[in-house]
PDB file of C-alpha atoms in Angstrom:
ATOM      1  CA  UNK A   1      16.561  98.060 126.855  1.00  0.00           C
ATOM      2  CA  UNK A   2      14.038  99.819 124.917  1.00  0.00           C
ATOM      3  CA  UNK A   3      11.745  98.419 122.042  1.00  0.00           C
ATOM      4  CA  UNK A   4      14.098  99.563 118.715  1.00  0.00           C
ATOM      5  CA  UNK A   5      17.328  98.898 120.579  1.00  0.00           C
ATOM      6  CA  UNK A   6      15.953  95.128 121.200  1.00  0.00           C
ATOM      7  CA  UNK A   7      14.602  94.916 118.113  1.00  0.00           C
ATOM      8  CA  UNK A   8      18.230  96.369 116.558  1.00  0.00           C
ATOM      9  CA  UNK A   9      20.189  93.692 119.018  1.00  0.00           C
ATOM     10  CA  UNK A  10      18.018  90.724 117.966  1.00  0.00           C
ATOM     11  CA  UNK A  11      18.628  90.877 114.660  1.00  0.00           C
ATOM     12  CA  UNK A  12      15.669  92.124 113.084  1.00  0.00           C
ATOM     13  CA  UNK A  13      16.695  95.722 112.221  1.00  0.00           C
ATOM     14  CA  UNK A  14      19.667  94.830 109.590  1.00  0.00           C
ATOM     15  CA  UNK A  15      17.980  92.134 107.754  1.00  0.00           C
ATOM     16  CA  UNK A  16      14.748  94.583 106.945  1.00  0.00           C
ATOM     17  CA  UNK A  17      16.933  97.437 105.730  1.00  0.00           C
ATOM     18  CA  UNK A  18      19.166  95.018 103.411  1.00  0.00           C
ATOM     19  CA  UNK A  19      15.508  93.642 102.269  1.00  0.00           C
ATOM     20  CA  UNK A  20      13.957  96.754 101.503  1.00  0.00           C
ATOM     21  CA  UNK A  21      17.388  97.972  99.872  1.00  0.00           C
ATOM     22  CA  UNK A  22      17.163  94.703  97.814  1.00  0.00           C
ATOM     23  CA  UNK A  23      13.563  95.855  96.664  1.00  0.00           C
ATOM     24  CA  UNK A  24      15.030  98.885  95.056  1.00  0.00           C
ATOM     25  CA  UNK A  25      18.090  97.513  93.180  1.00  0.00           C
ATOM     26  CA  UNK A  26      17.376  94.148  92.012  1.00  0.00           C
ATOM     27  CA  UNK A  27      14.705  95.815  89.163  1.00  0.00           C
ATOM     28  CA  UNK A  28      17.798  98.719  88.567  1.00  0.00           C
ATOM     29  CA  UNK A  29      20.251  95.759  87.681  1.00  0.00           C
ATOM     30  CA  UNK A  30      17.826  93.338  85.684  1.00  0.00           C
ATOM     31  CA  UNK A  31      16.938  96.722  83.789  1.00  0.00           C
ATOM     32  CA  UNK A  32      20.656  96.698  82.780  1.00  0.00           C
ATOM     33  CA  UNK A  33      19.772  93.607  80.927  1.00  0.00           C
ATOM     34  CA  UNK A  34      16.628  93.288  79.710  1.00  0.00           C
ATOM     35  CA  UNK A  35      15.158  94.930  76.763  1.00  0.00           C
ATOM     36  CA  UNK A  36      13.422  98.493  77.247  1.00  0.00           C
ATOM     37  CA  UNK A  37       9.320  97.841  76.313  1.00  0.00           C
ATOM     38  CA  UNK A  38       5.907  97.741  78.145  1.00  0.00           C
ATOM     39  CA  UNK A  39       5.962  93.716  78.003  1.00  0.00           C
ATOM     40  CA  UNK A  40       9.716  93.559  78.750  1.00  0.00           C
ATOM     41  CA  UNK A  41       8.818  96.100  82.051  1.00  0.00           C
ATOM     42  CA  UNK A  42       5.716  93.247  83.206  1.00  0.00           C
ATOM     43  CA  UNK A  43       8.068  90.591  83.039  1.00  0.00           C
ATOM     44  CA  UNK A  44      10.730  92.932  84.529  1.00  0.00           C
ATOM     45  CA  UNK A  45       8.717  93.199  87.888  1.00  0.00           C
ATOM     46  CA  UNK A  46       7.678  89.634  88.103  1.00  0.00           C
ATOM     47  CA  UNK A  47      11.398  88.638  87.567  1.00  0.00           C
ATOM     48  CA  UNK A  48      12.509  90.701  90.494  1.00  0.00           C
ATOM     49  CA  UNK A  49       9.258  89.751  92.617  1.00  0.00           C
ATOM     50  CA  UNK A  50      10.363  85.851  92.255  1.00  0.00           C
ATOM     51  CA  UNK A  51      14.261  86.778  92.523  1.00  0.00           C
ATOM     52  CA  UNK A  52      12.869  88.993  96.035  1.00  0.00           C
ATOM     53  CA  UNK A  53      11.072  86.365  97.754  1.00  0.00           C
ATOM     54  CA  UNK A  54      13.473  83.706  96.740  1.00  0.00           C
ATOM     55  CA  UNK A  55      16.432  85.881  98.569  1.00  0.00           C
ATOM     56  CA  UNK A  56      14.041  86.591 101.523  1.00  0.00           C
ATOM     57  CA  UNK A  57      13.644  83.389 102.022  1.00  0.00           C
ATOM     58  CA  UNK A  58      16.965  82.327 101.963  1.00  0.00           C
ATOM     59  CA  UNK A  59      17.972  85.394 104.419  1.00  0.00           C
ATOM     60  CA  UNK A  60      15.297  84.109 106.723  1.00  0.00           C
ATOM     61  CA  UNK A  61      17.102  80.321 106.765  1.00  0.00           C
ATOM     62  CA  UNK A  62      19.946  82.095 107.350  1.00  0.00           C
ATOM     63  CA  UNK A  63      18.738  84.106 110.321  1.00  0.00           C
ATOM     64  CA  UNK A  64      17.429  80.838 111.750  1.00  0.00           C
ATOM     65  CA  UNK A  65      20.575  79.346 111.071  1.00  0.00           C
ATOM     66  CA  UNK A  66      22.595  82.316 112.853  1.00  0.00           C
ATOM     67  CA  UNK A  67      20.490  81.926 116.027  1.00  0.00           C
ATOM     68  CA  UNK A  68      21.565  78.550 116.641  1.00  0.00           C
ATOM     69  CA  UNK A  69      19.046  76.236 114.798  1.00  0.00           C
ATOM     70  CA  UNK A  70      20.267  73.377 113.032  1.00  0.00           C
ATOM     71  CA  UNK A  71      19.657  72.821 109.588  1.00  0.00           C
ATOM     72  CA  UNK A  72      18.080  69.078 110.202  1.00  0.00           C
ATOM     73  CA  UNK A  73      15.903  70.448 112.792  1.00  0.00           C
ATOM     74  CA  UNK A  74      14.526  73.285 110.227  1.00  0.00           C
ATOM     75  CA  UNK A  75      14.045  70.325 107.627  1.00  0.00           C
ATOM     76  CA  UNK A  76      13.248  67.434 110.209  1.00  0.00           C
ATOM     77  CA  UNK A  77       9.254  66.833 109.468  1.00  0.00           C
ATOM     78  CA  UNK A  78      10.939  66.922 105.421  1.00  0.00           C
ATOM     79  CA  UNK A  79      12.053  68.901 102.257  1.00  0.00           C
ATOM     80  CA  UNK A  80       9.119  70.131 101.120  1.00  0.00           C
ATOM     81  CA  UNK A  81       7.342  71.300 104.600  1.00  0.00           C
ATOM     82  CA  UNK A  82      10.477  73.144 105.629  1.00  0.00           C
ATOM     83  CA  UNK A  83      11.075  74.708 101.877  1.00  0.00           C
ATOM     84  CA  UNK A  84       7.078  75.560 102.444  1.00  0.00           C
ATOM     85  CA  UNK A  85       8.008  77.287 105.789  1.00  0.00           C
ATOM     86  CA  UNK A  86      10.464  80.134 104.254  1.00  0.00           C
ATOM     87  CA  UNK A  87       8.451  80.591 100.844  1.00  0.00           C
ATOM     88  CA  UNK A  88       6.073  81.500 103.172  1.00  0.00           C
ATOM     89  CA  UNK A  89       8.074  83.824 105.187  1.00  0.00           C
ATOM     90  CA  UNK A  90       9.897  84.972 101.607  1.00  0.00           C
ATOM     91  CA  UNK A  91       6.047  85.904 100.189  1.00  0.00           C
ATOM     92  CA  UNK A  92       5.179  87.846 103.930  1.00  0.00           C
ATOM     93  CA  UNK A  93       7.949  90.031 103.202  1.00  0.00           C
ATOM     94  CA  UNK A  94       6.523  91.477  99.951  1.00  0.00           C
ATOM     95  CA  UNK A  95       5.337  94.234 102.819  1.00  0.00           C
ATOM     96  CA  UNK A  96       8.842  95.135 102.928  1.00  0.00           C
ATOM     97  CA  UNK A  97      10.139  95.114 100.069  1.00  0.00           C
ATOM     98  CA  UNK A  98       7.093  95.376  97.968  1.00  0.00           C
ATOM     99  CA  UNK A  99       6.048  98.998  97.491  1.00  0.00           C
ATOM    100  CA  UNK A 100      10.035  99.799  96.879  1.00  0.00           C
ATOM    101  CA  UNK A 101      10.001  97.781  94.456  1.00  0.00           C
ATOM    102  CA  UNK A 102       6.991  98.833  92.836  1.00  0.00           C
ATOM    103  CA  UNK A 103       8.592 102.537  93.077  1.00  0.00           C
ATOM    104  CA  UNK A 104      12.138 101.083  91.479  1.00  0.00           C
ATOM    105  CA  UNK A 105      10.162  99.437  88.747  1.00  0.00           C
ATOM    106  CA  UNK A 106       7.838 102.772  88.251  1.00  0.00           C
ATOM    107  CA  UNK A 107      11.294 104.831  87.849  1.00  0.00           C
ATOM    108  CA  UNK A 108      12.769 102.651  84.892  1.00  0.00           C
ATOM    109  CA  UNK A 109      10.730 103.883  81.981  1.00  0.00           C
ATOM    110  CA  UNK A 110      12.093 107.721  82.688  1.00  0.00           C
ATOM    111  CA  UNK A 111      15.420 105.926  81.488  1.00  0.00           C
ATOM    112  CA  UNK A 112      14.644 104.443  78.498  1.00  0.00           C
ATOM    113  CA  UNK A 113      16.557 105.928  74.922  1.00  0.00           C
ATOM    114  CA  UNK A 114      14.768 103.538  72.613  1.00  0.00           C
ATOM    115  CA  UNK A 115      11.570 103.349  73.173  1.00  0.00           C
ATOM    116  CA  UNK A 116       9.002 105.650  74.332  1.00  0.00           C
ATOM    117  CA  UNK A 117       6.094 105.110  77.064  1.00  0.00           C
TER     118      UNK A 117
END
C-alpha cells in the first residue's frame, strides 16, 4: 500500500481536511455575529483560534477513541495530564488550520457595509 493510501486508510487524511475546512469557516460564521470594527476583527481571530484548538482537540480524543482506546486509559495518570495531552495536540494543529484561518480572517473586512478599513 503506498504512503497517501496508508495515510488515507489510517485515518489521518479526513480528520486534516475537516480541520483545515474548520480553519476557514469558523471566522465566516462568528463574523455573522460579531460587530464589524478593527478591535471587533482582533478579538474575532482569537475567538476562532481558542474555538479551533478546542475542536482539534476534541477530534483528536475522538480519533483515539475510534482506534480502540478507552477513555480511562487516556485519563488514567488523571484529569488534568490527559486534558494537557490533547491541548497540546489541539495547539500543534495551528499548522493546519492556522494560515487558513489567518486567510478567512484577512477576507472579512472586504465584507463589511458599516464601517470602513
Amino acid at each position: 500500500m503506498s504512503g497517501f493510501a496508508h495515510a488515507f486508510a489510517s485515518g489521518l487524511i479526513l480528520p486534516v481536511i475537516c480541520i483545515v475546512a474548520l480553519g476557514w469557516i469558523v471566522p465566516r460564521l462568528l463574523a455573522l455575529v460579531m460587530p464589524e470594527g478593527v478591535r471587533p476583527l482582533i478579538a474575532l481571530g482569537l475567538l476562532a483560534a481558542l474555538i479551533l484548538m478546542m475542536l482539534s482537540s476534541g477530534a483528536f480524543l475522538l480519533l483515539y477513541l475510534m482506534r480502540g482506546v478507552p477513555l480511562a486509559a487516556l485519563f488514567a495518570d488523571g484529569l488534568w495530564p490527559g486534558t494537557r495531552h490533547f491541548l497540546h495536540l489541539g495547539l500543534l494543529s495551528v499548522l493546519f488550520w492556522g494560515p487558513i484561518m489567518l486567510l478567512s480572517v484577512a477576507g472579512l473586512p472586504k465584507t463589511w457595509t458599516k464601517v470602513t478599513w
